[in-house]
Short mmCIF file of C-alpha atoms and ligand atoms in Angstrom, two decimals:
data_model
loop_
_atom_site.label_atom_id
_atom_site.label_comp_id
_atom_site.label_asym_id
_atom_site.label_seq_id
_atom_site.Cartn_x
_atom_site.Cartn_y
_atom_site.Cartn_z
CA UNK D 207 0.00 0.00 0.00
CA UNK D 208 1.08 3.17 -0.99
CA UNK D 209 0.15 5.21 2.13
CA UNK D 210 2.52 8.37 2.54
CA UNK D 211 -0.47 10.59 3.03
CA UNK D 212 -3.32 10.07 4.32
CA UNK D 213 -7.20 12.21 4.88
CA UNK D 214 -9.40 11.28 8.05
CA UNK D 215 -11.99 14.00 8.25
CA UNK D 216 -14.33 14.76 5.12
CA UNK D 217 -17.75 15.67 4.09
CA UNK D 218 -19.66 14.80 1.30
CA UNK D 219 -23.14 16.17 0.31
CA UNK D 220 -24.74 13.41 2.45
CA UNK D 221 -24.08 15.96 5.26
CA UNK D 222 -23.07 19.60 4.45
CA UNK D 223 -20.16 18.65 1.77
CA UNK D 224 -20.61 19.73 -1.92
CA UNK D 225 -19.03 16.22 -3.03
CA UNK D 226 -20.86 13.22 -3.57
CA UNK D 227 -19.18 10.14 -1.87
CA UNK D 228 -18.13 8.25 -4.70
CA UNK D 229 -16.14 12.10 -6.14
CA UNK D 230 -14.50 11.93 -2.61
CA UNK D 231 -13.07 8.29 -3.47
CA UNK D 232 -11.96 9.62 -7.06
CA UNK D 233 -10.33 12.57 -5.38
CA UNK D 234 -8.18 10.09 -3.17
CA UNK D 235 -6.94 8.33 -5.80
CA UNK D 236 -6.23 11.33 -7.64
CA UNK D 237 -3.94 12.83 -4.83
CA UNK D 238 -2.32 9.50 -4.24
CA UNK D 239 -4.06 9.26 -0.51
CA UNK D 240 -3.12 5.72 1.26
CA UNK D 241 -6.77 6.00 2.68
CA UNK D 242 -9.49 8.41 3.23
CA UNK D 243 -12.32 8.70 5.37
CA UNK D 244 -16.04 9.89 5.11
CA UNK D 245 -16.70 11.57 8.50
CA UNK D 246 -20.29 13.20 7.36
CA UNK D 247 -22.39 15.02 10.11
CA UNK D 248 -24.60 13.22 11.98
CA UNK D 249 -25.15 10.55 9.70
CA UNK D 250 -24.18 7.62 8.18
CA UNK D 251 -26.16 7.03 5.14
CA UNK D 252 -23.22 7.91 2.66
CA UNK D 253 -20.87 5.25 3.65
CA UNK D 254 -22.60 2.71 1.46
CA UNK D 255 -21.98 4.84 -1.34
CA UNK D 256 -18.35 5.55 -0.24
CA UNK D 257 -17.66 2.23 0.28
CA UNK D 258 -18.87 0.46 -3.30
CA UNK D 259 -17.16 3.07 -5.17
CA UNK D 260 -13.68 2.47 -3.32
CA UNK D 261 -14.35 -0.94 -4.61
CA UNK D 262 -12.95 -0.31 -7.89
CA UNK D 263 -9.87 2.16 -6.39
CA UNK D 264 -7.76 -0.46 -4.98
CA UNK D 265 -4.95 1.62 -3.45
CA UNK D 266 -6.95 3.78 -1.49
CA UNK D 267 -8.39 2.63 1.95
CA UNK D 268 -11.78 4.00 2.58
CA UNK D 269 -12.06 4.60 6.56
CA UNK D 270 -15.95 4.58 7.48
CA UNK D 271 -16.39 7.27 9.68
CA UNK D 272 -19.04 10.06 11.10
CA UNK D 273 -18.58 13.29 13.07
CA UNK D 274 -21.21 13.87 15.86
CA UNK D 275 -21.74 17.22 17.40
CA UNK D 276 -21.41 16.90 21.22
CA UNK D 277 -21.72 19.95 24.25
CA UNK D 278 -18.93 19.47 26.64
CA UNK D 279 -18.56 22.29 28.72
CA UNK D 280 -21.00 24.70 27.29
CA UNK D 281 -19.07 24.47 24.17
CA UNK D 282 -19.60 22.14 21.06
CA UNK D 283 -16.73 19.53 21.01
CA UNK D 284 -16.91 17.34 17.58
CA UNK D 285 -15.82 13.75 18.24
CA UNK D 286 -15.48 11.66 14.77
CA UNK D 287 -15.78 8.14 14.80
CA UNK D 288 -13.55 5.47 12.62
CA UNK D 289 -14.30 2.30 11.53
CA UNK D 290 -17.49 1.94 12.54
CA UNK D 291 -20.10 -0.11 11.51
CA UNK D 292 -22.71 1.78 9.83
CA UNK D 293 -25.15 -1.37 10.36
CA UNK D 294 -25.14 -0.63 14.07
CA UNK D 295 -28.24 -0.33 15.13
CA UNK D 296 -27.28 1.21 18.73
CA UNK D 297 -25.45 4.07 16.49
CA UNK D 298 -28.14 4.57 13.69
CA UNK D 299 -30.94 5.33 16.97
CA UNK D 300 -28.61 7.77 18.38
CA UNK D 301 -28.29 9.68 15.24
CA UNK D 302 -31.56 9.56 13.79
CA UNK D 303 -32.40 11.04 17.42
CA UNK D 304 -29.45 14.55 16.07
CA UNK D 305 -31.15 14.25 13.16
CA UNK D 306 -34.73 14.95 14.91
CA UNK D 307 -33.31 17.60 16.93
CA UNK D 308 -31.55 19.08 13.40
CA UNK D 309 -35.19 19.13 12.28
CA UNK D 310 -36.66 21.41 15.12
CA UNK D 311 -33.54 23.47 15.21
CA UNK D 312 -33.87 23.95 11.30
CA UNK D 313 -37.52 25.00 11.12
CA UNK D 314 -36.69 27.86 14.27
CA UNK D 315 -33.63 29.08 12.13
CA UNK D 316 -36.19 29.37 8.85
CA UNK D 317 -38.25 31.65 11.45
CA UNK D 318 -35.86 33.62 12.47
CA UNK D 319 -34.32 34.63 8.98
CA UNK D 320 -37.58 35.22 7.72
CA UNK D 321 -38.47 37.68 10.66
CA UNK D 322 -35.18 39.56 10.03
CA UNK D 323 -36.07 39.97 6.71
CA UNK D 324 -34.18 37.13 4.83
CA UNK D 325 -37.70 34.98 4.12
CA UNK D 326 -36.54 31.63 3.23
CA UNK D 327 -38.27 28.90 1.21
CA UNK D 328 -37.91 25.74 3.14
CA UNK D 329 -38.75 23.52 0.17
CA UNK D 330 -36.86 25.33 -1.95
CA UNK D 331 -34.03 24.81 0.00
CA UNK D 332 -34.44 21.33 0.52
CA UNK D 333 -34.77 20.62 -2.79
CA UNK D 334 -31.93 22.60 -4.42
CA UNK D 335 -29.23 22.68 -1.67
CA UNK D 336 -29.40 19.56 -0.24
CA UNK D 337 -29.84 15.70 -1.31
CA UNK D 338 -32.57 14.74 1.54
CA UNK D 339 -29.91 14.07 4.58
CA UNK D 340 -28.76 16.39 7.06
CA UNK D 341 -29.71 20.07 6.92
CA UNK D 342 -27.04 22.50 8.83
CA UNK D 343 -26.32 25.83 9.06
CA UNK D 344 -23.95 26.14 5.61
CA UNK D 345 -26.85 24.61 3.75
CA UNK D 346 -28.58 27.94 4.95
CA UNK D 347 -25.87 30.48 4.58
CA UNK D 348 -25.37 28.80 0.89
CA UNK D 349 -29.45 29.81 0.09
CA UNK D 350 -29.18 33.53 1.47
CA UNK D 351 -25.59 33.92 -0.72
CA UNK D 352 -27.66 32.98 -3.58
CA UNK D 353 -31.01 35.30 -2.51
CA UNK D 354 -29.31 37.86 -0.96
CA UNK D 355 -26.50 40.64 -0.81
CA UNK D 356 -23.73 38.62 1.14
CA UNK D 357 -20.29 38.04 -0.26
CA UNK D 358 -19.82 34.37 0.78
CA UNK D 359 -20.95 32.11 3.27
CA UNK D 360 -18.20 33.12 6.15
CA UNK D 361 -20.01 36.61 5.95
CA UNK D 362 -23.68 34.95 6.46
CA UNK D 363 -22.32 33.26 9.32
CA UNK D 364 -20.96 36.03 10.83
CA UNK D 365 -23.72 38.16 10.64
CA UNK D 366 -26.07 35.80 11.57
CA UNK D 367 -25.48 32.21 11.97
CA UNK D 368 -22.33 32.11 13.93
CA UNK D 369 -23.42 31.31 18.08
CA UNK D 370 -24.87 34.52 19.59
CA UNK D 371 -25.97 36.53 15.72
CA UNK D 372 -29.64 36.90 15.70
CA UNK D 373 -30.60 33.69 13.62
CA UNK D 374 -28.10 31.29 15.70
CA UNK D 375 -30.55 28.85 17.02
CA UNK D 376 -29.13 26.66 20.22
CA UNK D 377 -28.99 22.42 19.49
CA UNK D 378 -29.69 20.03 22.40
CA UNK D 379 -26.47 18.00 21.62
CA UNK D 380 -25.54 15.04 23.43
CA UNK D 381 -23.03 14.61 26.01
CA UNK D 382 -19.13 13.93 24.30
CA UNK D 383 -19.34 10.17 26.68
CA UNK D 384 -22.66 9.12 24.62
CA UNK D 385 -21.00 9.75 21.40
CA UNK D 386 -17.77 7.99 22.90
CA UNK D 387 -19.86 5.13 24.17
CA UNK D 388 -22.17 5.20 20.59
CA UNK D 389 -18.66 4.74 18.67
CA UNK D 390 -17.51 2.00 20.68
CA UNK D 391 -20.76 0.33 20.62
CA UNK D 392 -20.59 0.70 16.30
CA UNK D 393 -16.76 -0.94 16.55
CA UNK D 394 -15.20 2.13 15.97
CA UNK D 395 -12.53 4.25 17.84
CA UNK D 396 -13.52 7.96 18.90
CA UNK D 397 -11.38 11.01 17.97
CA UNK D 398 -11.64 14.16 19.50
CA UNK D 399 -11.68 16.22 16.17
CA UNK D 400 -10.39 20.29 15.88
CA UNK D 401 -9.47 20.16 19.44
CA UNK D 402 -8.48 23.91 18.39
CA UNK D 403 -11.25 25.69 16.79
CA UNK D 404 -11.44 29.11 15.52
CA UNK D 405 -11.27 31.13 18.90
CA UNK D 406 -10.69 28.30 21.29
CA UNK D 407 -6.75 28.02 21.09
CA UNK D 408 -6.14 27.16 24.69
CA UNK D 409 -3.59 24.65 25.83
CA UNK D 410 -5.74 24.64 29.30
CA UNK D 411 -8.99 23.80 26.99
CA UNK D 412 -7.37 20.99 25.57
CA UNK D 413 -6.36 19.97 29.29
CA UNK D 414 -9.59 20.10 30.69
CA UNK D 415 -11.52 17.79 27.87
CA UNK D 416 -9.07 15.46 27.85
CA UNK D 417 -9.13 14.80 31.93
CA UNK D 418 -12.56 14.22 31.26
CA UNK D 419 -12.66 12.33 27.70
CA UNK D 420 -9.25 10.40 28.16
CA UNK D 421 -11.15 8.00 30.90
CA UNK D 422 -14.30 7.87 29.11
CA UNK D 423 -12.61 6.00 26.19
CA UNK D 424 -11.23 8.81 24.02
CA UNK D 425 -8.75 6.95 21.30
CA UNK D 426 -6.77 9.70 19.57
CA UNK D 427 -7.15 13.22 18.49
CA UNK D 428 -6.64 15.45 15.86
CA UNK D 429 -3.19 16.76 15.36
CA UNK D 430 -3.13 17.55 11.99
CA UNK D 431 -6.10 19.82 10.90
CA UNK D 432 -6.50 22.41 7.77
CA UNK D 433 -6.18 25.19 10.02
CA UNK D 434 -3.48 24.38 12.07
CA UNK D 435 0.02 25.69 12.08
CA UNK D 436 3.22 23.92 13.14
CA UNK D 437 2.89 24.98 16.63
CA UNK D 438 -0.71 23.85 16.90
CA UNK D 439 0.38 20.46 15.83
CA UNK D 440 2.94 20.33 18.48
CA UNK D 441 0.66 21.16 20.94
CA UNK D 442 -1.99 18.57 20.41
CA UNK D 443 1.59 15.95 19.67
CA UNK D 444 2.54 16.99 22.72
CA UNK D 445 -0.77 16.35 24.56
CA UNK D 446 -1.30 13.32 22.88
CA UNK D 447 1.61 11.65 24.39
CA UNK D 448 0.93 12.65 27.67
CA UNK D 449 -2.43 11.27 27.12
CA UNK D 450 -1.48 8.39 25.86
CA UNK D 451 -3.61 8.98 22.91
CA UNK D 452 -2.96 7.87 19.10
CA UNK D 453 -2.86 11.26 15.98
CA UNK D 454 -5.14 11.44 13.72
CA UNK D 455 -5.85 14.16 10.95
CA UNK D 456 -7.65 15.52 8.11
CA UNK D 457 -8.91 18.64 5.59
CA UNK D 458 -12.37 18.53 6.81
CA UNK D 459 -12.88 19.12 3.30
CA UNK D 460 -16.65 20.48 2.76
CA UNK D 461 -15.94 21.70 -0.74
CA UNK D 462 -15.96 21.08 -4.26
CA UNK D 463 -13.61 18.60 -6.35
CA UNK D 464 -11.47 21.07 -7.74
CA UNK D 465 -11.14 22.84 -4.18
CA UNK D 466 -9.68 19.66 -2.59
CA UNK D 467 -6.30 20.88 -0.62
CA UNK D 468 -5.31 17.95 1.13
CA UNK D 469 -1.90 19.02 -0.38
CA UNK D 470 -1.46 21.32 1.94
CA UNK D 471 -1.87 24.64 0.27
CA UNK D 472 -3.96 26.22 2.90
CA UNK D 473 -3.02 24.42 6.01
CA UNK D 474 0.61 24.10 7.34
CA UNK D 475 0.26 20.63 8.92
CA UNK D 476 -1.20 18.89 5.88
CA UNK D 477 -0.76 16.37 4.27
CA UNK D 478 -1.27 14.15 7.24
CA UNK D 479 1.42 11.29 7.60
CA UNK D 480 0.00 7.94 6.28
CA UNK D 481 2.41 5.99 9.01
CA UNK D 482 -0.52 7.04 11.55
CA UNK D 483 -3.15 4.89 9.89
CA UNK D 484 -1.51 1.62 11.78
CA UNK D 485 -1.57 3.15 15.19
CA UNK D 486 -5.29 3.94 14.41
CA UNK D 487 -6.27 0.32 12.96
CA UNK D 488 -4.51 -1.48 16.10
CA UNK D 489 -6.48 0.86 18.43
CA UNK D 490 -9.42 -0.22 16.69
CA UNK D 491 -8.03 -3.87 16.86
CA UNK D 492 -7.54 -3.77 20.60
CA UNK D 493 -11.14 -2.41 21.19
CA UNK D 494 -12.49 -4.82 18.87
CA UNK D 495 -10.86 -7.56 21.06
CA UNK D 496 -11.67 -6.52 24.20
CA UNK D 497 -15.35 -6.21 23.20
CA UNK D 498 -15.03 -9.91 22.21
P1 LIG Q 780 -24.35 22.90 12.17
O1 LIG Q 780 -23.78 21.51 12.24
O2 LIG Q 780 -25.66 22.95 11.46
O3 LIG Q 780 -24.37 23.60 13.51
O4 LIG Q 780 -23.36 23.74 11.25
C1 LIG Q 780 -21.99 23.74 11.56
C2 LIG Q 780 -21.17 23.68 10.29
O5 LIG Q 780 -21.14 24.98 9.73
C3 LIG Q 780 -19.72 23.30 10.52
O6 LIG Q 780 -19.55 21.92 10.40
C4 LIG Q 780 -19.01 24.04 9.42
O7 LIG Q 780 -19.08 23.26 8.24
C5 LIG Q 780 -19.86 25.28 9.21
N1 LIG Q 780 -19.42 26.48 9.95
C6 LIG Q 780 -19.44 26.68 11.29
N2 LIG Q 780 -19.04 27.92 11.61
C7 LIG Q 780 -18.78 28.55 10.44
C8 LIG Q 780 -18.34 29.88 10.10
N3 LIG Q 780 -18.12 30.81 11.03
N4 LIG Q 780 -18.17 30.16 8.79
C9 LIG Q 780 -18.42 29.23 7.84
N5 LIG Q 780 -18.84 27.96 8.10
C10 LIG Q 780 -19.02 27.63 9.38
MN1 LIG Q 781 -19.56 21.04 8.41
MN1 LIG Q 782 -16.35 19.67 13.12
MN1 LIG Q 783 -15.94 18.13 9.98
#
């Protein structure tokens, strides 16, 4: 196996990605990746996709994987599962469950935007932005960039979407030790994912989850990440080890084909080191045989 890079956080338009699964398997072969993983919000659905078309890419391991939104804290924490089953019936409960609460959250978010003046066409939406799965905030700011005056979607965020603007709408999320627990249960190994996120760059942060997530089961956490610079990397290296957890790492790629980065234009720490898939696969191994 070819594996000298590797891509363990992606979306595809199952969740709020613009790529379809199987275009997320051609892109890995493309860039050479020794495997890639489809970490979608909240749901699983496009694995089956993602896995039949990396039937025919034989180079290219495709990691099935999911991101679930947690609250731990007071703040979201994202913890992405790999190699999980996406037959698991445990797991598919828990998620149709975020999907419900997506649901409520999204018809609140349609009522705010249309008070503020941005009236929004619910059927329009979810018939021309997304394919029928999950429905988050980008598919949103993607609809007003199209029917209003706003430059991209960063700028609909920030002015209203972003926690605290006038359309943010709060999500009941689960605690981060269900989603833990959920993972296990599917056979996969949880990841703490973006441990640093936008304004949260806090060694002491990072601390505090991981006294609390490290003895509910936590298995590794991102240390390579599109955003991150060298230092951020050795930070999360650095916390790993005394952690005791494994790295893992990806673009968290949302876009289009020909916006796919995993190079490592925009990020310093990309491309993430393929040598860390084997650390991965035996924690999944071990938990696999200790379940059995
Ligand atoms: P949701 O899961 O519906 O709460 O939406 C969160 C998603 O919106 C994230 O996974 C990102 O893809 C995107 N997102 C969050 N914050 C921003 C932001 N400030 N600008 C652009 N996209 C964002
Ligand atoms: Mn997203
Ligand atoms: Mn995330
Ligand atoms: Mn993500």
């Amino acid at each position: 196996m070819k594996c000298d890079k590797i891509d363990l956080h992606t979306h595809s338009n199952f969740s709020d990605g613009l790529c379809t699964p199987s275009e997320l398997i051609k892109l890995a072969d493309e860039y050479e990746l020794g495997a890639i993983a489809l970490t979608d919000h909240d749901t699983i659905d496009g694995i089956a996709e993602f896995m039949f078309a990396a039937r025919c890419v034989t180079d290219v391991i495709a990691v099935p994987g999911v991101e679930i939104s947690t609250n731990c804290f007071n703040r979201e924490v994202h913890i992405v599962g790999l190699f999980i089953s996406p037959d698991n019936t445990q797991l598919k409960y828990f998620l149709d469950e975020a999907k419900k609460e997506r649901n409520r959250r999204n018809i609140s978010i349609a009522a705010k935007l249309t008070q503020l003046g941005y009236a929004i066409d619910v059927a329009m939406l979810k018939q021309n932005y997304v394919e029928g799965r999950v429905i988050g905030r980008p598919h949103f700011a993607r609809y007003l960039v199209d029917h209003f005056d706003f430059v991209d979607t960063d700028a609909v965020f920030s002015k209203l979407l972003r926690r605290g603007a006038p359309a943010y709408v709060k999500r009941e999320l689960p605690e981060p030790e269900e989603a833990i627990a959920v993972i296990h249960a599917a056979g996969g190994i949880a990841v703490w994912a973006h441990p640093i996120y936008r304004q949260y760059n806090e060694r002491s942060w990072c601390r505090k989850v991981l006294k609390r997530l490290v003895p509910a089961g936590l298995n590794a956490i991102e240390a390579y990440y599109v955003g991150f610079d060298g230092q951020q990397t050795a930070i999360i290296r650095d916390l790993a080890l005394s952690f005791g957890l494994a790295l893992s790492g990806g673009s968290d790629f949302h876009g289009r084909p020909n916006e796919y980065e995993i190079a490592g234009k925009r990020g310093a720490s990309l491309p993430v080191p393929g040598e860390l898939l084997k650390e991965l696969l035996d924690r999944a191994g071990n938990l696999f045989r200790d379940n059995s």
